[in-house]
Coordinates of C-alpha atoms and ligand atoms in Angstrom, one line a residue:
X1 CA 0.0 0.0 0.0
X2 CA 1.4 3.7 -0.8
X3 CA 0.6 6.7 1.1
X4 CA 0.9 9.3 -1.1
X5 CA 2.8 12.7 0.5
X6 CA 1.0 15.6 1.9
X7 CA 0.6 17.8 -0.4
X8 CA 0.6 21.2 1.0
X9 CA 1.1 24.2 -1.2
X10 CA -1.9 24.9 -2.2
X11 CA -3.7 25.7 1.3
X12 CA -2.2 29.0 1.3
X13 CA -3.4 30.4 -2.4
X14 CA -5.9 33.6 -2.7
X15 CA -6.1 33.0 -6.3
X16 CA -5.6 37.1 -6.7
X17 CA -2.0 37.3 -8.2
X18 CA -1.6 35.7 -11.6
X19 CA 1.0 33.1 -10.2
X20 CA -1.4 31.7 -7.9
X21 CA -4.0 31.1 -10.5
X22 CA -0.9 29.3 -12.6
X23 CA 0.0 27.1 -9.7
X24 CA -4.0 26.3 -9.3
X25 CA -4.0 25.7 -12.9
X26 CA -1.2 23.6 -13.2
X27 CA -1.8 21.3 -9.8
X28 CA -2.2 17.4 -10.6
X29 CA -5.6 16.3 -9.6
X30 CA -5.2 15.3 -6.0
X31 CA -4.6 11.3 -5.6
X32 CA -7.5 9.4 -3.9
X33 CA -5.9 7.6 -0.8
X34 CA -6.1 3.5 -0.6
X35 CA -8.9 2.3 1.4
X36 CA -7.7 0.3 3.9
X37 CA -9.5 -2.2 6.0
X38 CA -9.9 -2.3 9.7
X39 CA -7.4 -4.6 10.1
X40 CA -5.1 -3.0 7.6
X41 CA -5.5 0.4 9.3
X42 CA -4.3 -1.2 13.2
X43 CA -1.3 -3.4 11.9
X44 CA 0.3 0.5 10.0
X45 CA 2.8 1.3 12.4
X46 CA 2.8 5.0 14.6
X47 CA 3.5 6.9 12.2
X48 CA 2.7 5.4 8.8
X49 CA -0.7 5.4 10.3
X50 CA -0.3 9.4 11.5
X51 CA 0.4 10.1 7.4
X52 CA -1.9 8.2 6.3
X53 CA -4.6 10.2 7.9
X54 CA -3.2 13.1 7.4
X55 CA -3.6 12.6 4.1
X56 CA -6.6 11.3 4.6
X57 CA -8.1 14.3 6.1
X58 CA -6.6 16.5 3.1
X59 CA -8.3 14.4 1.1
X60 CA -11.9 14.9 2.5
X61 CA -11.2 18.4 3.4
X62 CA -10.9 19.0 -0.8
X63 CA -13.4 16.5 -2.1
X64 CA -14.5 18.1 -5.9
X65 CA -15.3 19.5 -7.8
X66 CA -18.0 17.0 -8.5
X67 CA -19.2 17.2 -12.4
X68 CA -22.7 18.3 -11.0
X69 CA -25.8 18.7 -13.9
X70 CA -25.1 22.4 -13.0
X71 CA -21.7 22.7 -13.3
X72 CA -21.9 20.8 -16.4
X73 CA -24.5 23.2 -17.8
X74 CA -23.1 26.3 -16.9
X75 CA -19.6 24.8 -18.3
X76 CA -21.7 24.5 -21.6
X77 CA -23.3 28.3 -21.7
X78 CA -19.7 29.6 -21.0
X79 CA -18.4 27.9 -23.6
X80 CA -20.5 28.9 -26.4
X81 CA -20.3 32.0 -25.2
X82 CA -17.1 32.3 -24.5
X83 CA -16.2 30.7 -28.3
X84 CA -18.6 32.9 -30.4
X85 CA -17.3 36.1 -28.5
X86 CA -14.0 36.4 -30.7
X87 CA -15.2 38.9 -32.9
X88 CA -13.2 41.1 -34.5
X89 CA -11.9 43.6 -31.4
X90 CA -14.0 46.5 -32.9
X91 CA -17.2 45.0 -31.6
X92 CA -18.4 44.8 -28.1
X93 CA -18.8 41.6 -26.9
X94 CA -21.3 39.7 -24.8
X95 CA -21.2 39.8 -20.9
X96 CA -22.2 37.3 -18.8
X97 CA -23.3 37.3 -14.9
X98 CA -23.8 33.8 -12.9
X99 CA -26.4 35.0 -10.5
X100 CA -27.2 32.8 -7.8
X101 CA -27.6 32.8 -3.7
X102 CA -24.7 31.5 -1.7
X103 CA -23.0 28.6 -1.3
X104 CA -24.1 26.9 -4.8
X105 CA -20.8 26.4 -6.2
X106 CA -20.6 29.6 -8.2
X107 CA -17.1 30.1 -7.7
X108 CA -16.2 26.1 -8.0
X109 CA -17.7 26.2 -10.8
X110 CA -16.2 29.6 -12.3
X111 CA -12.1 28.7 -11.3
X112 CA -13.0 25.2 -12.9
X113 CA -13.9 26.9 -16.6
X114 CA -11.3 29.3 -16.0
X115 CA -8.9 26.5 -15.6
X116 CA -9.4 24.3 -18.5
X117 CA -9.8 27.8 -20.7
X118 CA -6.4 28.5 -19.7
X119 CA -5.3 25.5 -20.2
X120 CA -6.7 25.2 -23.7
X121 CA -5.7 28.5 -25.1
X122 CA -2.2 27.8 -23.6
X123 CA -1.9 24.2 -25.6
X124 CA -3.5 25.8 -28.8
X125 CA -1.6 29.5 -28.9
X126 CA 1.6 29.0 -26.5
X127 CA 2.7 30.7 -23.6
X128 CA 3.6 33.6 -25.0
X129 CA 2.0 36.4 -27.6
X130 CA 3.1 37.2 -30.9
X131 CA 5.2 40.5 -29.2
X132 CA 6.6 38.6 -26.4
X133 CA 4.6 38.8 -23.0
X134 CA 3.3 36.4 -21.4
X135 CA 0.0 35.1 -22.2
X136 CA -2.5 35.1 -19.8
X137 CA -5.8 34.0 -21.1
X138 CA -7.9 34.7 -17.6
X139 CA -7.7 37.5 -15.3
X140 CA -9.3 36.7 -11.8
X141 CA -10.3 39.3 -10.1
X142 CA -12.5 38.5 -6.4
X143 CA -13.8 41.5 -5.0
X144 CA -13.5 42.4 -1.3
X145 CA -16.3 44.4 1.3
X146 CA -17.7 47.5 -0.2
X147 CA -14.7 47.3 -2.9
X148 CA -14.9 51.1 -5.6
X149 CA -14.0 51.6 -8.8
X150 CA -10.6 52.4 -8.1
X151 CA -9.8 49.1 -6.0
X152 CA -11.4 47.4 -8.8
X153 CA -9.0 48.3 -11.0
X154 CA -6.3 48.2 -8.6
X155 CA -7.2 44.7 -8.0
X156 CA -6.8 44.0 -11.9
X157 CA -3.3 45.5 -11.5
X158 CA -2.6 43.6 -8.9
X159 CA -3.6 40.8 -10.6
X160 CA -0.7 40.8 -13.1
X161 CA 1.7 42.5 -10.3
X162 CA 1.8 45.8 -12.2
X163 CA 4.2 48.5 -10.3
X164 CA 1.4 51.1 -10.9
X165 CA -0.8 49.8 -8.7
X166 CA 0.1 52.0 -5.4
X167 CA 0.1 55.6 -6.8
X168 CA -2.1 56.6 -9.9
X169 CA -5.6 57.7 -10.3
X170 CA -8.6 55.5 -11.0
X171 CA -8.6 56.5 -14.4
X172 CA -4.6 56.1 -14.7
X173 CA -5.4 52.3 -13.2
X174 CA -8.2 51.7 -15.9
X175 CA -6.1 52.3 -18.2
X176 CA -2.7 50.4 -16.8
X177 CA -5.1 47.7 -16.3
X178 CA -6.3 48.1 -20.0
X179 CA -3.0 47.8 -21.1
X180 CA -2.4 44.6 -19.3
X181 CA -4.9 43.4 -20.7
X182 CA -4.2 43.9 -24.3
X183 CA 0.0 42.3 -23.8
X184 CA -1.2 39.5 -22.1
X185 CA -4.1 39.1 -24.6
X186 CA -6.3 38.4 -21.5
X187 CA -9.7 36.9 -22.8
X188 CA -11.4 36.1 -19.6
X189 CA -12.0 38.5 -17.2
X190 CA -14.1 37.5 -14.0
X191 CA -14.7 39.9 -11.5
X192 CA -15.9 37.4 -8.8
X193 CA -18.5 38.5 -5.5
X194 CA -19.5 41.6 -7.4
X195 CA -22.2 42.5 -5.2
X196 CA -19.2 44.0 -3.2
X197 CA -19.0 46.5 -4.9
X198 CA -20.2 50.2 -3.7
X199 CA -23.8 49.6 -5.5
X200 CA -25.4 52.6 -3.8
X201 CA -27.4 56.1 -5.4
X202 CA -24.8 58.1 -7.3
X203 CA -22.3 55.3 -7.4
X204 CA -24.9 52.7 -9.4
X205 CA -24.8 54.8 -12.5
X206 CA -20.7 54.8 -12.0
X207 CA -20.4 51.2 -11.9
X208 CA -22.5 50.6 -14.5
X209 CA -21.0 53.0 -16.9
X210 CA -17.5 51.1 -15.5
X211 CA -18.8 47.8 -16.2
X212 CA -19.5 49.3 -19.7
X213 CA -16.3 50.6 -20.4
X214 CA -14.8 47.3 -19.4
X215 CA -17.4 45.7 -21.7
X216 CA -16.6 47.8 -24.4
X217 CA -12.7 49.0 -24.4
X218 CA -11.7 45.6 -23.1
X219 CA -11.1 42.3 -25.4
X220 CA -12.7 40.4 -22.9
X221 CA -15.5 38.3 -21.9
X222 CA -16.7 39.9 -18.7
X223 CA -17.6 37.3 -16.4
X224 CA -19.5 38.4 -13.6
X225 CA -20.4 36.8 -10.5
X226 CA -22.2 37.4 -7.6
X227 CA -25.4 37.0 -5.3
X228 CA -28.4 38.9 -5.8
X229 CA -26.8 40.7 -9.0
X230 CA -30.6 41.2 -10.5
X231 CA -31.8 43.1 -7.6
X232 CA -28.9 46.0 -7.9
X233 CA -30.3 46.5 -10.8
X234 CA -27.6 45.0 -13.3
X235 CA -29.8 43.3 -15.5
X236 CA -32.9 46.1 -15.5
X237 CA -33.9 47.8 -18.2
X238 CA -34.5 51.5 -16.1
X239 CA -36.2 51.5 -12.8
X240 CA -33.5 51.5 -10.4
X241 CA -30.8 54.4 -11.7
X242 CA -29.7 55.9 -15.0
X243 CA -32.2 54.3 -17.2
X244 CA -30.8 54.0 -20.5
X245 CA -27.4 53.2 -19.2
X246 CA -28.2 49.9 -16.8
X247 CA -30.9 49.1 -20.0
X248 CA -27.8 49.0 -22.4
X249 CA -25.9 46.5 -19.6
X250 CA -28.7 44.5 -19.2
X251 CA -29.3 43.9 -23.3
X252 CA -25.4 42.9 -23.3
X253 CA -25.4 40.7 -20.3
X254 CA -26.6 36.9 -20.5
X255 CA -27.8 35.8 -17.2
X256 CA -26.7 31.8 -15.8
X257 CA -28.1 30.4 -12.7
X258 CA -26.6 27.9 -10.3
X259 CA -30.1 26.0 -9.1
X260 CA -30.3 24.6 -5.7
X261 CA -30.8 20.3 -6.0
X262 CA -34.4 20.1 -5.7
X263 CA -36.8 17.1 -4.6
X264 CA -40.0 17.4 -6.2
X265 CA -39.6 15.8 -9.6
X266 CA -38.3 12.4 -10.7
X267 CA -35.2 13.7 -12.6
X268 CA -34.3 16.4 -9.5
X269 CA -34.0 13.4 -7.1
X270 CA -32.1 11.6 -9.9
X271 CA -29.9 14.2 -9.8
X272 CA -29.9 14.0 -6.2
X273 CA -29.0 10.3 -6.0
X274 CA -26.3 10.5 -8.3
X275 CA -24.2 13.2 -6.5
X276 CA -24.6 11.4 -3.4
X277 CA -23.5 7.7 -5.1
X278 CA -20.4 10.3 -7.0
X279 CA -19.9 11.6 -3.6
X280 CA -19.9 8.0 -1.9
X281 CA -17.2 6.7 -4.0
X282 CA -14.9 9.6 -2.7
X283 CA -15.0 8.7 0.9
X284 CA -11.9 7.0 2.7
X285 CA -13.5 5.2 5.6
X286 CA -12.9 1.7 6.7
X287 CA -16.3 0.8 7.2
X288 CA -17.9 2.6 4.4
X289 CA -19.8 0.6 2.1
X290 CA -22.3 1.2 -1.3
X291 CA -25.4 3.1 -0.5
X292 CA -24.2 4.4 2.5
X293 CA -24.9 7.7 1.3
X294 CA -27.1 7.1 -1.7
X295 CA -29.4 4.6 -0.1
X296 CA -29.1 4.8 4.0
X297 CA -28.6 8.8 3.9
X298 CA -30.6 10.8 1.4
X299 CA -33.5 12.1 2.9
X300 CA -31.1 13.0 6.0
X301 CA -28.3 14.8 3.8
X302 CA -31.0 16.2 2.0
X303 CA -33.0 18.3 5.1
X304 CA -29.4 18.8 6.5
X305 CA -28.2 20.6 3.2
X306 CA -31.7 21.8 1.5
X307 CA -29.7 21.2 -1.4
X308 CA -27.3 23.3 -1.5
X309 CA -24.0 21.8 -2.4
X310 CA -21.9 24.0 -0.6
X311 CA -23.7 23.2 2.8
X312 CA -23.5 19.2 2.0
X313 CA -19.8 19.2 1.3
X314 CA -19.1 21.0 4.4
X315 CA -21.3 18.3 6.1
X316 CA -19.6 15.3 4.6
X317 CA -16.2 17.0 5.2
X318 CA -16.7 17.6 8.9
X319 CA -18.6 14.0 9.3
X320 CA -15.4 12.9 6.9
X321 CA -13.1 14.1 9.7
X322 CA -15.1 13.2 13.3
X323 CA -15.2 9.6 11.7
X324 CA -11.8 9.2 11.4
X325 CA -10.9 10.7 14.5
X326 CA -13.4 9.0 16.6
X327 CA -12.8 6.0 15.0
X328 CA -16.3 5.0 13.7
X329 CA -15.2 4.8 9.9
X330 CA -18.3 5.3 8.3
X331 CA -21.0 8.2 7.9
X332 CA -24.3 7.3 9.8
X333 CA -27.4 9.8 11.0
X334 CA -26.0 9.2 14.4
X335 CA -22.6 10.7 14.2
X336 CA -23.9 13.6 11.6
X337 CA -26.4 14.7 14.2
X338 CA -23.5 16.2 16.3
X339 CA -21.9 17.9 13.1
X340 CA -22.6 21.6 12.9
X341 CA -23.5 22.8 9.9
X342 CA -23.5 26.0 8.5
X343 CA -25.9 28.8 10.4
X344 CA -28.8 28.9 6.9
X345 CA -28.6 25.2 6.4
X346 CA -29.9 24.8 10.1
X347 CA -32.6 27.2 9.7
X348 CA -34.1 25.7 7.0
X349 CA -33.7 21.8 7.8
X350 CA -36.2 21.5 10.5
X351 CA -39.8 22.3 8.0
X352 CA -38.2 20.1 5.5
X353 CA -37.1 17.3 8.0
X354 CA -40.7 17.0 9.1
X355 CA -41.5 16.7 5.4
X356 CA -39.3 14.1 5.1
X357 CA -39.9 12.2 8.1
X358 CA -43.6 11.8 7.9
X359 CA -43.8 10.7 4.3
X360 CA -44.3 13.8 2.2
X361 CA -41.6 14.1 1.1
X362 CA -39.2 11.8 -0.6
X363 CA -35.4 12.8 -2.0
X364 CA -35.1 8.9 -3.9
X365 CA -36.0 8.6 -7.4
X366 CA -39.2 6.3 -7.7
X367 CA -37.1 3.2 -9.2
X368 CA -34.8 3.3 -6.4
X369 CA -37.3 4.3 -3.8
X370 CA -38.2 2.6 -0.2
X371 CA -35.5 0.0 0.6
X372 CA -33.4 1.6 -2.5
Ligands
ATP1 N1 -19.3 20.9 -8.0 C1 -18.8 20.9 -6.7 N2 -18.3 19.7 -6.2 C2 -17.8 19.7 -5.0 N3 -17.9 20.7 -4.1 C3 -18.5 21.8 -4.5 C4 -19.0 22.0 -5.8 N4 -19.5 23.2 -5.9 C5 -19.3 23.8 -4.7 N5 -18.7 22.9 -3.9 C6 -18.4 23.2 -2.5 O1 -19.4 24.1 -2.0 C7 -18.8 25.2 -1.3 C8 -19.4 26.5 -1.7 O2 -19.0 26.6 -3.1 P1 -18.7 28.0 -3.7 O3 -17.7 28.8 -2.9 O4 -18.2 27.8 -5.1 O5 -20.1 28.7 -3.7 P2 -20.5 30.2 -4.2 O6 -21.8 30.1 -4.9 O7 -19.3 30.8 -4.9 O8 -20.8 30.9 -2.8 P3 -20.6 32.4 -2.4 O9 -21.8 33.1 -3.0 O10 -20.7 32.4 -0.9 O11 -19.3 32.9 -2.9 C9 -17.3 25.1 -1.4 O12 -16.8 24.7 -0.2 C10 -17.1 24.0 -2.5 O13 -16.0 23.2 -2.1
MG2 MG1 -18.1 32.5 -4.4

């Protein structure tokens, strides 16, 4: 049996400087640890047995990303849009803003495509332009508490390390960032947690007119992404502020949603079952077996999580972790009833648990219903 190394490295990225997102690009898909048996796991001396959890514990704390019907469908809007948006650089291209509430794998999602994006435009067109810089086919930018225009195009500056970034203007960043973005040939820009950014009276006209000039000066698809991105008024056409400005946004921008897994029809808890029985054969334990999610756990993950990926992986990683610490080796009701979960996850679990319980509910598809 091999335990593979610790991997480290990677814990300590913020994904905001170019060579972290080439380090997160280039990282070999993590190695699934050996399942070992009971037996297996006492006879591993001190501290073969001390690595091989610790690896073990890497390993659940980093399970995905899962290939989930809605990463896989968002993965397919980006692409066509993403491939019929190389117009000639005269026209303005189309934007696109994945709108969803938290904790449904927007981001996961997002780094994934910007990952194998990179990776393709790197294989097909090389790692550097016709004139000699380096190419960087995405620029990442995540957006921090009540960010303005100017730390938005600091960030982008910061981005590709740019000495400019401490002293000029917000106009003398914009442009800076523009012309990083024209060496590098940049032709991905996501601007990630957008609802951070100052949204309010005056300044909703601003960032929309910023957004614009982005949209328009920049060779880019603009990727946005954020929570509640329709209700600032992106996508309106008038109401909110400036009417004919947010109108012209909104006619550019394509909309993509991140759904929550859902219950109430056949296909949903099809969905459902899959991910878990995906999610199943990801899990180091000693005592695990088939179904133990799929079969003896759905209704329960489901209540626990109200299908919302974020809040199930969090579950399974901290169940991950007390069962290998405490020794049980295997996920059950029991032990996941002392895992905390997330503060909205508990909120809404205890209506649908009742559901659930008492029959009116069901999260198994009807050919695998009952004893599954
Ligand atoms: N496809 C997936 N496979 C496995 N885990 C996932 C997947 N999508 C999301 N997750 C997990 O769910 C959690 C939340 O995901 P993520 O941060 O992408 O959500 P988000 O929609 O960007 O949330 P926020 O709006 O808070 O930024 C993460 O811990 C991530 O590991
Ligand atoms: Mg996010």
């Amino acid at each position: 049996m091999s335990v593979p190394a610790a991997r480290g490295g990677l814990e300590n990225l913020a994904l905001s400087r170019k060579e972290d997102f080439q380090t997160f690009v280039d990282a070999p898909r993590r190695q699934q640890p050996d399942l070992l048996l009971r037996a297996q796991l006492a006879a591993l001396p001190g501290e073969r047995r001390s690595a091989y959890d610790r690896v073990r514990r890497e390993w659940h704390a980093n399970l995905g990303p899962l290939r989930t019907p809605q990463l896989a469908s968002l993965h397919e809007d980006l692409w066509d849009i993403v491939d019929s948006n190389v117009q000639d650089g005269d026209k303005a291209k189309g934007a696109v803003a994945v709108d969803a509430f938290p904790g449904l794998g927007k981001t996961t999602a997002v780094l994934a495509f910007a990952r194998e994006f990179h990776r393709r435009e790197i294989a097909e067109l090389g790692a550097f332009t016709a004139q000699g810089h380096e190419r960087w086919p995405v620029c990442r930018v995540g957006l921090t508490g009540n960010t303005g225009m100017k730390d938005l195009n600091r960030a982008m500056l910061e981005f590709f390390g740019h000495p400019g970034r401490q002293t000029s203007t917000a106009a003398q960043l914009g442009l800076q960032a523009l012309d990083c973005v024209l060496s590098c040939e940049v032709r991905l820009l996501i601007l990630d947690d957008l609802h951070f950014l100052k949204w309010h009276k005056t300044s909703g006209v601003e960032v929309s007119n910023h957004l614009k000039w982005i949209a328009n000066e920049f060779p880019v698809t603009l990727l946005k992404v954020g929570v509640g991105l329709a209700d600032k008024g992106l996508f309106s056409e008038g109401e909110t502020v400036g009417e004919t400005v947010l109108a012209q946004t909104g006619r550019r921008t394509t909309r993509l949603d991140m759904p929550p897994f859902t219950i109430d029809t056949d296909l949903g808890r099809r969905h459902w079952r899959q991910l878990l029985l995906a999610l199943e054969q990801r899990i180091v334990l000693a005592d695990a077996h088939p179904g133990m999610l799929a079969d003896d756990l759905s209704d329960y993950l489901f209540a626990r999580s109200t299908g919302h990926i974020g809040s199930l992986m969090t579950l399974i990683n901290r169940g991950c972790q007390r069962a290998q610490r405490t020794g049980t080796e295997r996920l059950t009701q029991d032990l996941l009833d002392r895992v905390k979960n997330d503060a909205a996850a508990e909120q809404a679990r205890q209506e649908l648990a009742y559901a659930l319980q008492s029959g009116k509910a069901t999260s198994r598809p009807r050919r695998t219903g009952g004893a599954g």
